[in-house]
Amino acid sequence: MALFLSNLGAAGIILTIAVMLASGFLLTRFTKRLHLPNVTGYIIAGVIIGPWCLNLVPSQYIGQMDFITDLALAFIAFGVGKYFKLSSLKANGKKMVILTLFESLTAGIFITIVMLIMGLSLSFSLLLGAIGCATAPASTIMTIRQYKARGPFVDTILQVVALDDAVSLIAFSVCAAFVQASSSNGSVTVSQIAFPVLFNLLALALGGLSGVVLSRLIHKRRSKDHSLVLACVTIMGVAGICTSLNVSPLLACMASGTAYINASGNKHLFKQLNQFTPPLLVMFFVLSGMRLSIPSLAAAGVIGIVYFLVRIAGKYTGSALGAAVTHASPEIRRYFGLALIPQAGVSIGLAVLGQRMLPAESGQLLSTIILSSGLLYEMVGPACAKASIKLSGSVPGKAAAGKADAGKAAAGKADAEKAAAGKVIAGSSSASEPDIAKADGVEPSVHKAGAAALEQQTRKKAPDTGNDTDDTVSAQQVRPRHAVV
């Protein structure tokens, strides 16, 4: 299959993309039955169609698809920027930021120290630690929705996971600057650190400026199609400029998204991008699976297992420390770390970037560790998230749900009775006499007797003029509209 596609030229590339998208979709049919995230299915699909299994995709095409990684990360980073709206950060206060810094950076520090103890290089340890800071919010959010969890514990989870990837992007950019500075001769000077930091600051300024310009270009009169085109131009332009200067585009694109949301206050563009990017993200994750080296799993075995366990310990310890510093509730101190275990998405993209900065062998090891552990995290993560929200009491119990259902049923019955009574009253105002009698539950014979009595009483009150027939007022003339006995 790979040989056949490689001989088709441009048509082979198009068919390769179709194979990647189709395989990713088909594998999600199985992962959904196992209650696993879609990302897991995409990565497994890449492994299956990759060179180590079915070999459906030519290896030269895999090497030429680096631009997909850059594009996907640029769009992901731009989307992360929307969580840095100043009004939201002020409303949430400093507690969420402190909690995020503790749980994220503690995991990174734990990983870096343990990798150094195991004899790995400083560059490798720093990059792996920075990548370990990231958390995949999709699995946790899906679990929260599935069990309809709510409360302060759930609110804290949603706020922290939104900021978590941003912290990871910043930590990775700082570590990447250090690695790039020390890669030339093994020693680091002040100038070697200062120039990468300066370039990253310039990238931040470029991203912020592009976001402000984009907010001015997109206005109410601009069509949705052209708004999407302008957004793509901005994101791709910033990413291309940064890549050409050998600077990570993550911070710049995140700054662009942050500047746009604060300058315009409009989240509609982010929704448009979420509808536009799924095929690109599917290709990105499938491509990551195709790059997973199966033989390297044996070499990364011990290191991968240690990384898997140390990151969980770091997340749990960091969240507990952050909760203690911010005087959070006991539930957050005990169970919050369990909700932060899943890792995919941004971490996989960072692994690809880190692989480029390291020597071939170390880079392959880094990518293999992140991809293989990512699969394990996505399998274990949802179960841990479920345990955290249940142990924290955020999932409504069966008794409470039964009471709520009974209350809703009683309220519905009362509303139905009120509606029925309203219909009876409305009908009585326009109904004829027999209908009124039937509605009131009075037999027609009773109404006739009442009419006769009323007529006799009227005759007694009428003046004696000698002409009883003319002066007698009939009961039919004086009878009220509704004769009730």
Short mmCIF file of C-alpha atoms in Angstrom, two decimals:
data_model
loop_
_atom_site.label_atom_id
_atom_site.label_comp_id
_atom_site.label_asym_id
_atom_site.label_seq_id
_atom_site.Cartn_x
_atom_site.Cartn_y
_atom_site.Cartn_z
CA MET A 1 0.00 0.00 0.00
CA ALA A 2 2.77 2.44 0.92
CA LEU A 3 4.64 1.64 -2.32
CA PHE A 4 1.46 2.13 -4.34
CA LEU A 5 0.77 5.56 -2.79
CA SER A 6 4.37 6.70 -3.20
CA ASN A 7 4.17 6.10 -6.96
CA LEU A 8 1.09 8.30 -7.39
CA GLY A 9 2.79 11.62 -6.71
CA ALA A 10 0.36 14.38 -5.63
CA ALA A 11 -2.55 11.97 -5.76
CA GLY A 12 -0.72 9.73 -3.31
CA ILE A 13 -0.43 12.59 -0.81
CA ILE A 14 -4.16 13.32 -1.08
CA LEU A 15 -5.00 9.65 -0.59
CA THR A 16 -2.61 9.48 2.35
CA ILE A 17 -4.48 12.30 4.08
CA ALA A 18 -7.76 10.49 3.37
CA VAL A 19 -6.36 7.29 4.90
CA MET A 20 -5.22 9.18 8.01
CA LEU A 21 -8.60 10.82 8.54
CA ALA A 22 -10.55 7.61 7.86
CA SER A 23 -8.43 5.50 10.19
CA GLY A 24 -8.72 8.06 12.97
CA PHE A 25 -12.50 8.13 12.63
CA LEU A 26 -12.86 4.32 12.52
CA LEU A 27 -10.75 3.77 15.63
CA THR A 28 -12.91 6.19 17.62
CA ARG A 29 -15.83 3.83 17.02
CA PHE A 30 -14.03 1.30 19.22
CA THR A 31 -12.59 3.70 21.81
CA LYS A 32 -16.03 5.19 22.44
CA ARG A 33 -17.37 1.77 23.38
CA LEU A 34 -14.51 1.49 25.86
CA HIS A 35 -15.29 5.01 27.18
CA LEU A 36 -11.87 6.28 26.09
CA PRO A 37 -11.17 9.75 24.64
CA ASN A 38 -11.01 10.27 20.88
CA VAL A 39 -7.35 11.25 21.15
CA THR A 40 -6.54 7.70 22.21
CA GLY A 41 -8.22 6.35 19.09
CA TYR A 42 -6.33 8.76 16.84
CA ILE A 43 -2.94 7.79 18.27
CA ILE A 44 -3.71 4.05 18.05
CA ALA A 45 -4.87 4.57 14.46
CA GLY A 46 -1.52 6.14 13.64
CA VAL A 47 0.33 3.23 15.19
CA ILE A 48 -1.72 0.72 13.17
CA ILE A 49 -1.28 2.39 9.77
CA GLY A 50 2.31 3.39 10.52
CA PRO A 51 5.54 1.75 9.39
CA TRP A 52 5.68 -0.68 12.33
CA CYS A 53 2.28 -2.32 11.71
CA LEU A 54 0.33 -2.22 8.43
CA ASN A 55 2.70 0.25 6.73
CA LEU A 56 -0.09 1.93 4.76
CA VAL A 57 1.63 5.33 4.56
CA PRO A 58 4.97 5.91 2.80
CA SER A 59 7.75 6.81 5.21
CA GLN A 60 8.84 9.77 3.06
CA TYR A 61 5.39 11.32 3.43
CA ILE A 62 5.61 11.01 7.21
CA GLY A 63 8.86 12.98 7.20
CA GLN A 64 7.35 15.71 5.01
CA MET A 65 4.38 16.40 7.29
CA ASP A 66 6.14 18.44 9.97
CA PHE A 67 4.12 21.48 8.90
CA ILE A 68 0.97 19.74 10.18
CA THR A 69 2.49 19.68 13.67
CA ASP A 70 3.40 23.37 13.51
CA LEU A 71 -0.05 24.36 12.26
CA ALA A 72 -1.89 22.26 14.84
CA LEU A 73 0.17 23.65 17.72
CA ALA A 74 -0.32 27.20 16.46
CA PHE A 75 -4.11 26.82 16.48
CA ILE A 76 -4.04 25.07 19.87
CA ALA A 77 -1.93 27.85 21.39
CA PHE A 78 -4.19 30.56 19.93
CA GLY A 79 -7.19 28.82 21.51
CA VAL A 80 -5.46 28.69 24.91
CA GLY A 81 -5.21 32.49 24.80
CA LYS A 82 -8.95 32.94 25.29
CA TYR A 83 -8.63 31.76 28.90
CA PHE A 84 -6.48 34.80 29.73
CA LYS A 85 -9.29 37.33 29.62
CA LEU A 86 -8.39 39.91 32.24
CA SER A 87 -11.92 40.29 33.58
CA SER A 88 -12.15 36.53 34.19
CA LEU A 89 -8.76 36.41 35.86
CA LYS A 90 -9.73 39.26 38.18
CA ALA A 91 -13.04 37.60 39.02
CA ASN A 92 -11.39 34.27 39.85
CA GLY A 93 -8.72 35.91 41.94
CA LYS A 94 -5.19 34.79 42.60
CA LYS A 95 -6.10 31.45 44.15
CA MET A 96 -6.63 29.67 40.86
CA VAL A 97 -3.34 30.95 39.47
CA ILE A 98 -1.43 29.88 42.60
CA LEU A 99 -3.06 26.44 42.57
CA THR A 100 -2.23 26.01 38.87
CA LEU A 101 1.41 27.02 39.34
CA PHE A 102 1.87 24.61 42.23
CA GLU A 103 0.30 21.54 40.61
CA SER A 104 1.94 22.18 37.24
CA LEU A 105 5.47 23.19 38.20
CA THR A 106 5.77 20.66 41.04
CA ALA A 107 5.23 17.83 38.57
CA GLY A 108 7.84 19.35 36.23
CA ILE A 109 10.39 19.71 39.04
CA PHE A 110 9.82 16.14 40.24
CA ILE A 111 10.32 14.75 36.74
CA THR A 112 13.46 16.80 36.07
CA ILE A 113 15.12 15.78 39.36
CA VAL A 114 14.30 12.08 38.94
CA MET A 115 15.56 12.02 35.34
CA LEU A 116 18.84 13.65 36.41
CA ILE A 117 19.20 11.07 39.18
CA MET A 118 18.74 8.33 36.57
CA GLY A 119 21.72 9.73 34.64
CA LEU A 120 19.96 11.48 31.75
CA SER A 121 21.20 14.76 30.31
CA LEU A 122 20.12 18.14 31.65
CA SER A 123 18.56 19.17 28.33
CA PHE A 124 16.53 15.98 28.13
CA SER A 125 15.43 16.25 31.76
CA LEU A 126 14.37 19.89 31.44
CA LEU A 127 12.31 19.32 28.30
CA LEU A 128 10.66 16.20 29.70
CA GLY A 129 9.86 18.02 32.93
CA ALA A 130 8.37 20.98 31.06
CA ILE A 131 6.20 18.66 28.96
CA GLY A 132 5.09 16.86 32.12
CA CYS A 133 3.52 20.09 33.38
CA ALA A 134 0.71 19.87 30.81
CA THR A 135 -2.70 18.33 31.44
CA ALA A 136 -5.27 17.24 28.88
CA PRO A 137 -8.57 18.81 29.98
CA ALA A 138 -10.75 16.95 27.45
CA SER A 139 -10.96 13.66 29.36
CA THR A 140 -11.72 15.33 32.68
CA ILE A 141 -14.35 17.63 31.18
CA MET A 142 -16.03 14.72 29.39
CA THR A 143 -16.19 12.81 32.68
CA ILE A 144 -17.71 15.81 34.47
CA ARG A 145 -20.40 16.11 31.81
CA GLN A 146 -21.13 12.39 31.83
CA TYR A 147 -21.86 12.30 35.58
CA LYS A 148 -23.44 15.80 35.68
CA ALA A 149 -21.06 16.81 38.44
CA ARG A 150 -21.33 20.30 39.89
CA GLY A 151 -20.14 22.37 42.81
CA PRO A 152 -17.03 24.28 43.94
CA PHE A 153 -14.76 21.29 43.33
CA VAL A 154 -15.86 21.02 39.69
CA ASP A 155 -15.60 24.79 39.19
CA THR A 156 -12.02 24.70 40.43
CA ILE A 157 -11.15 21.86 38.04
CA LEU A 158 -12.49 23.75 35.03
CA GLN A 159 -10.61 26.92 35.93
CA VAL A 160 -7.29 25.19 36.62
CA VAL A 161 -7.18 22.95 33.55
CA ALA A 162 -7.83 26.03 31.41
CA LEU A 163 -4.65 27.66 32.74
CA ASP A 164 -2.58 24.50 32.96
CA ASP A 165 -1.59 24.28 29.30
CA ALA A 166 -0.56 27.93 29.30
CA VAL A 167 1.85 27.30 32.18
CA SER A 168 3.27 24.31 30.31
CA LEU A 169 3.78 26.37 27.14
CA ILE A 170 5.65 29.06 29.06
CA ALA A 171 7.80 26.53 30.94
CA PHE A 172 8.65 24.69 27.73
CA SER A 173 9.61 27.92 25.94
CA VAL A 174 11.97 28.88 28.76
CA CYS A 175 13.56 25.41 28.85
CA ALA A 176 13.79 25.33 25.06
CA ALA A 177 15.69 28.63 25.07
CA PHE A 178 18.16 27.16 27.55
CA VAL A 179 18.57 23.95 25.53
CA GLN A 180 19.12 25.84 22.28
CA ALA A 181 21.68 28.08 23.95
CA SER A 182 23.65 25.15 25.39
CA SER A 183 23.47 22.92 22.32
CA SER A 184 26.33 24.65 20.46
CA ASN A 185 29.35 23.86 22.65
CA GLY A 186 27.89 22.31 25.79
CA SER A 187 28.50 25.42 27.93
CA VAL A 188 26.12 28.26 28.55
CA THR A 189 27.02 31.93 28.64
CA VAL A 190 24.90 34.93 29.50
CA SER A 191 24.64 36.02 25.89
CA GLN A 192 23.53 32.55 24.80
CA ILE A 193 20.63 32.73 27.21
CA ALA A 194 19.89 36.41 26.65
CA PHE A 195 19.43 36.19 22.88
CA PRO A 196 16.87 33.34 22.93
CA VAL A 197 14.99 35.12 25.71
CA LEU A 198 15.06 38.34 23.68
CA PHE A 199 13.74 36.53 20.62
CA ASN A 200 10.93 35.02 22.70
CA LEU A 201 10.04 38.47 24.02
CA LEU A 202 9.95 39.80 20.48
CA ALA A 203 7.74 36.84 19.53
CA LEU A 204 5.40 37.73 22.38
CA ALA A 205 5.24 41.33 21.19
CA LEU A 206 4.55 40.16 17.64
CA GLY A 207 1.77 37.90 18.85
CA GLY A 208 0.19 40.59 20.98
CA LEU A 209 0.30 43.12 18.14
CA SER A 210 -1.20 40.65 15.69
CA GLY A 211 -4.07 39.93 18.08
CA VAL A 212 -4.90 43.62 18.43
CA VAL A 213 -4.78 44.12 14.66
CA LEU A 214 -7.01 41.09 14.16
CA SER A 215 -9.58 42.50 16.59
CA ARG A 216 -9.72 45.68 14.49
CA LEU A 217 -10.04 43.80 11.21
CA ILE A 218 -12.90 41.59 12.44
CA HIS A 219 -16.02 43.64 13.10
CA LYS A 220 -19.78 43.21 12.87
CA ARG A 221 -19.94 43.98 9.16
CA ARG A 222 -17.25 41.41 8.35
CA SER A 223 -18.64 38.12 7.05
CA LYS A 224 -17.96 34.88 8.94
CA ASP A 225 -15.99 33.44 6.04
CA HIS A 226 -13.66 36.40 5.79
CA SER A 227 -13.29 36.52 9.59
CA LEU A 228 -12.08 32.94 9.51
CA VAL A 229 -9.70 33.73 6.63
CA LEU A 230 -8.19 36.67 8.53
CA ALA A 231 -7.75 34.55 11.65
CA CYS A 232 -5.94 31.83 9.68
CA VAL A 233 -3.70 34.43 8.04
CA THR A 234 -2.79 35.85 11.45
CA ILE A 235 -2.11 32.52 13.13
CA MET A 236 -0.16 31.04 10.21
CA GLY A 237 1.76 34.27 9.68
CA VAL A 238 2.88 34.48 13.30
CA ALA A 239 3.78 30.78 13.39
CA GLY A 240 5.73 31.02 10.12
CA ILE A 241 7.73 34.07 11.20
CA CYS A 242 8.64 32.49 14.55
CA THR A 243 9.62 29.18 12.96
CA SER A 244 11.84 30.96 10.43
CA LEU A 245 13.64 32.66 13.35
CA ASN A 246 14.05 29.31 15.14
CA VAL A 247 11.72 30.46 17.92
CA SER A 248 8.86 28.39 19.27
CA PRO A 249 5.58 29.81 17.91
CA LEU A 250 3.59 28.63 20.93
CA LEU A 251 4.00 31.71 23.12
CA ALA A 252 3.49 34.10 20.20
CA CYS A 253 0.24 32.41 19.10
CA MET A 254 -0.99 32.25 22.68
CA ALA A 255 -0.24 35.97 23.07
CA SER A 256 -2.16 36.63 19.85
CA GLY A 257 -5.23 34.84 21.20
CA THR A 258 -4.92 36.65 24.54
CA ALA A 259 -4.64 40.06 22.88
CA TYR A 260 -7.61 39.34 20.62
CA ILE A 261 -9.99 38.24 23.39
CA ASN A 262 -9.08 41.24 25.57
CA ALA A 263 -9.27 43.75 22.72
CA SER A 264 -12.54 42.49 21.23
CA GLY A 265 -14.19 40.55 24.06
CA ASN A 266 -15.71 38.27 21.40
CA LYS A 267 -15.40 34.48 21.71
CA HIS A 268 -17.27 33.74 18.49
CA LEU A 269 -14.03 33.52 16.48
CA PHE A 270 -12.74 30.78 18.77
CA LYS A 271 -15.94 28.81 18.15
CA GLN A 272 -15.40 29.19 14.41
CA LEU A 273 -11.85 27.91 14.74
CA ASN A 274 -13.05 24.95 16.81
CA GLN A 275 -15.30 23.99 13.89
CA PHE A 276 -12.51 24.51 11.36
CA THR A 277 -9.60 22.68 13.03
CA PRO A 278 -10.86 19.12 13.82
CA PRO A 279 -9.51 17.55 10.58
CA LEU A 280 -6.16 19.24 11.18
CA LEU A 281 -6.02 17.98 14.77
CA VAL A 282 -6.99 14.45 13.71
CA MET A 283 -4.10 14.40 11.23
CA PHE A 284 -1.79 15.76 13.92
CA PHE A 285 -2.58 12.98 16.41
CA VAL A 286 -2.59 10.23 13.77
CA LEU A 287 0.78 11.51 12.55
CA SER A 288 2.07 11.38 16.13
CA GLY A 289 0.99 7.74 16.33
CA MET A 290 2.74 6.91 13.06
CA ARG A 291 5.94 8.37 14.48
CA LEU A 292 5.79 6.18 17.57
CA SER A 293 8.73 3.81 17.35
CA ILE A 294 7.62 0.41 18.61
CA PRO A 295 11.20 -0.95 19.05
CA SER A 296 12.02 2.09 21.19
CA LEU A 297 9.37 1.08 23.72
CA ALA A 298 11.72 -1.57 25.07
CA ALA A 299 14.53 0.95 25.52
CA ALA A 300 12.17 3.47 27.11
CA GLY A 301 10.53 0.86 29.32
CA VAL A 302 12.00 1.71 32.73
CA ILE A 303 12.28 5.45 32.02
CA GLY A 304 8.73 5.56 30.70
CA ILE A 305 7.29 3.78 33.74
CA VAL A 306 9.21 6.06 36.11
CA TYR A 307 7.99 9.13 34.22
CA PHE A 308 4.41 7.84 34.35
CA LEU A 309 4.49 7.36 38.12
CA VAL A 310 6.54 10.43 39.03
CA ARG A 311 4.26 12.77 37.10
CA ILE A 312 1.19 11.44 38.93
CA ALA A 313 2.98 11.90 42.26
CA GLY A 314 4.02 15.43 41.29
CA LYS A 315 0.51 16.43 40.22
CA TYR A 316 -1.02 15.06 43.42
CA THR A 317 1.62 16.59 45.70
CA GLY A 318 1.56 19.95 43.92
CA SER A 319 -2.21 20.23 44.04
CA ALA A 320 -2.21 19.40 47.75
CA LEU A 321 0.46 22.04 48.45
CA GLY A 322 -1.34 24.64 46.36
CA ALA A 323 -4.62 23.90 48.11
CA ALA A 324 -2.92 24.31 51.49
CA VAL A 325 -1.36 27.63 50.50
CA THR A 326 -4.67 28.99 49.19
CA HIS A 327 -6.63 27.54 52.16
CA ALA A 328 -8.84 25.51 49.84
CA SER A 329 -11.41 23.00 51.00
CA PRO A 330 -10.38 19.53 52.31
CA GLU A 331 -11.89 17.91 49.21
CA ILE A 332 -9.53 19.87 46.94
CA ARG A 333 -6.54 18.98 49.10
CA ARG A 334 -7.33 15.27 49.04
CA TYR A 335 -8.79 14.52 45.63
CA PHE A 336 -7.92 17.36 43.25
CA GLY A 337 -4.72 15.75 41.98
CA LEU A 338 -6.62 12.73 40.66
CA ALA A 339 -8.47 14.94 38.18
CA LEU A 340 -5.20 16.21 36.61
CA ILE A 341 -3.72 12.91 35.43
CA PRO A 342 -4.73 12.81 31.70
CA GLN A 343 -2.04 14.06 29.32
CA ALA A 344 -2.29 14.44 25.55
CA GLY A 345 -2.83 17.22 23.04
CA VAL A 346 -0.31 19.96 23.84
CA SER A 347 2.16 17.53 25.41
CA ILE A 348 2.38 15.47 22.20
CA GLY A 349 3.06 18.59 20.16
CA LEU A 350 5.71 19.73 22.61
CA ALA A 351 7.34 16.31 22.38
CA VAL A 352 7.65 16.74 18.62
CA LEU A 353 9.28 20.15 19.08
CA GLY A 354 11.57 18.80 21.78
CA GLN A 355 12.63 15.93 19.53
CA ARG A 356 13.96 18.46 17.01
CA MET A 357 16.12 20.17 19.66
CA LEU A 358 17.79 17.02 21.00
CA PRO A 359 20.19 14.56 19.38
CA ALA A 360 18.50 11.87 17.31
CA GLU A 361 18.61 9.13 19.95
CA SER A 362 17.53 11.35 22.85
CA GLY A 363 14.85 12.97 20.74
CA GLN A 364 13.40 9.60 19.75
CA LEU A 365 13.39 8.52 23.39
CA LEU A 366 11.59 11.71 24.45
CA SER A 367 8.89 11.30 21.81
CA THR A 368 8.41 7.61 22.63
CA ILE A 369 8.02 8.29 26.35
CA ILE A 370 5.40 11.00 25.83
CA LEU A 371 3.40 9.07 23.23
CA SER A 372 3.37 5.76 25.11
CA SER A 373 2.65 7.34 28.49
CA GLY A 374 0.00 9.52 26.83
CA LEU A 375 -1.90 6.39 25.85
CA LEU A 376 -1.71 5.08 29.41
CA TYR A 377 -2.75 8.43 30.88
CA GLU A 378 -5.77 8.62 28.57
CA MET A 379 -6.83 5.15 29.67
CA VAL A 380 -6.28 5.68 33.40
CA GLY A 381 -7.15 9.38 33.52
CA PRO A 382 -10.95 9.20 33.05
CA ALA A 383 -11.25 6.60 35.81
CA CYS A 384 -9.19 8.77 38.17
CA ALA A 385 -11.27 11.85 37.28
CA LYS A 386 -14.44 9.87 37.99
CA ALA A 387 -13.06 8.84 41.38
CA SER A 388 -12.09 12.42 42.27
CA ILE A 389 -15.48 13.97 41.55
CA LYS A 390 -17.32 11.14 43.33
CA LEU A 391 -15.09 11.21 46.41
CA SER A 392 -15.46 14.99 46.60
CA GLY A 393 -19.25 14.68 46.67
CA SER A 394 -19.71 16.55 43.40
CA VAL A 395 -21.92 13.87 41.83
CA PRO A 396 -25.59 14.07 42.92
CA GLY A 397 -26.69 10.93 44.80
CA LYS A 398 -29.55 8.69 43.82
CA ALA A 399 -31.71 9.87 46.72
CA ALA A 400 -31.23 13.50 45.82
CA ALA A 401 -31.97 12.70 42.21
CA GLY A 402 -35.14 10.84 43.26
CA LYS A 403 -36.31 13.78 45.33
CA ALA A 404 -35.62 16.15 42.49
CA ASP A 405 -37.59 13.96 40.08
CA ALA A 406 -40.50 13.74 42.54
CA GLY A 407 -40.49 17.50 42.99
CA LYS A 408 -40.50 17.99 39.23
CA ALA A 409 -43.42 15.54 38.87
CA ALA A 410 -45.44 17.28 41.59
CA ALA A 411 -44.80 20.66 40.05
CA GLY A 412 -45.85 19.35 36.65
CA LYS A 413 -49.09 17.90 38.10
CA ALA A 414 -49.93 21.20 39.80
CA ASP A 415 -49.32 23.09 36.57
CA ALA A 416 -51.59 20.68 34.71
CA GLU A 417 -54.40 21.16 37.25
CA LYS A 418 -54.08 24.94 36.99
CA ALA A 419 -54.23 24.76 33.22
CA ALA A 420 -57.36 22.58 33.35
CA ALA A 421 -59.09 24.96 35.76
CA GLY A 422 -58.21 27.88 33.53
CA LYS A 423 -59.79 26.17 30.56
CA VAL A 424 -63.05 25.58 32.50
CA ILE A 425 -63.28 29.22 33.59
CA ALA A 426 -62.53 30.49 30.11
CA GLY A 427 -65.16 28.21 28.61
CA SER A 428 -67.87 29.23 31.10
CA SER A 429 -67.78 32.89 30.08
CA SER A 430 -68.96 32.10 26.56
CA ALA A 431 -70.99 28.93 27.06
CA SER A 432 -74.77 28.71 26.65
CA GLU A 433 -77.12 28.02 29.57
CA PRO A 434 -77.27 24.23 29.12
CA ASP A 435 -73.49 24.09 28.87
CA ILE A 436 -73.16 26.17 32.04
CA ALA A 437 -75.54 23.91 33.85
CA LYS A 438 -73.57 20.87 32.81
CA ALA A 439 -70.28 22.48 33.73
CA ASP A 440 -71.56 23.36 37.20
CA GLY A 441 -72.91 19.86 37.74
CA VAL A 442 -76.59 21.04 37.99
CA GLU A 443 -79.35 19.12 36.27
CA PRO A 444 -81.59 21.00 33.75
CA SER A 445 -84.69 20.20 35.81
CA VAL A 446 -83.30 22.08 38.78
CA HIS A 447 -82.77 25.13 36.60
CA LYS A 448 -86.40 24.97 35.41
CA ALA A 449 -87.68 24.91 39.00
CA GLY A 450 -85.57 27.86 39.88
CA ALA A 451 -86.89 29.80 36.89
CA ALA A 452 -90.53 29.13 37.93
CA ALA A 453 -89.90 30.31 41.47
CA LEU A 454 -88.29 33.48 40.20
CA GLU A 455 -91.25 34.16 37.90
CA GLN A 456 -93.76 33.73 40.79
CA GLN A 457 -91.78 36.10 42.98
CA THR A 458 -91.77 38.73 40.24
CA ARG A 459 -95.52 38.59 39.86
CA LYS A 460 -95.99 39.31 43.56
CA LYS A 461 -93.81 42.40 43.35
CA ALA A 462 -95.50 43.76 40.20
CA PRO A 463 -98.16 46.59 40.68
CA ASP A 464 -101.87 45.64 40.41
CA THR A 465 -103.01 47.49 37.26
CA GLY A 466 -105.64 45.06 36.18
CA ASN A 467 -103.64 43.86 33.32
CA ASP A 468 -101.51 41.15 34.78
CA THR A 469 -100.51 39.83 31.44
CA ASP A 470 -98.98 43.06 30.26
CA ASP A 471 -97.55 44.27 33.52
CA THR A 472 -96.18 40.94 34.66
CA VAL A 473 -92.51 40.73 33.94
CA SER A 474 -91.62 37.26 32.80
CA ALA A 475 -88.86 35.34 34.39
CA GLN A 476 -87.20 35.02 31.05
CA GLN A 477 -86.76 38.85 30.89
CA VAL A 478 -85.33 39.36 34.36
CA ARG A 479 -83.43 36.14 34.66
CA PRO A 480 -79.78 36.78 35.15
CA ARG A 481 -77.23 35.45 32.72
CA HIS A 482 -76.24 32.62 35.03
CA ALA A 483 -79.15 31.29 37.09
CA VAL A 484 -77.67 29.38 39.96
CA VAL A 485 -79.85 27.57 42.46
#
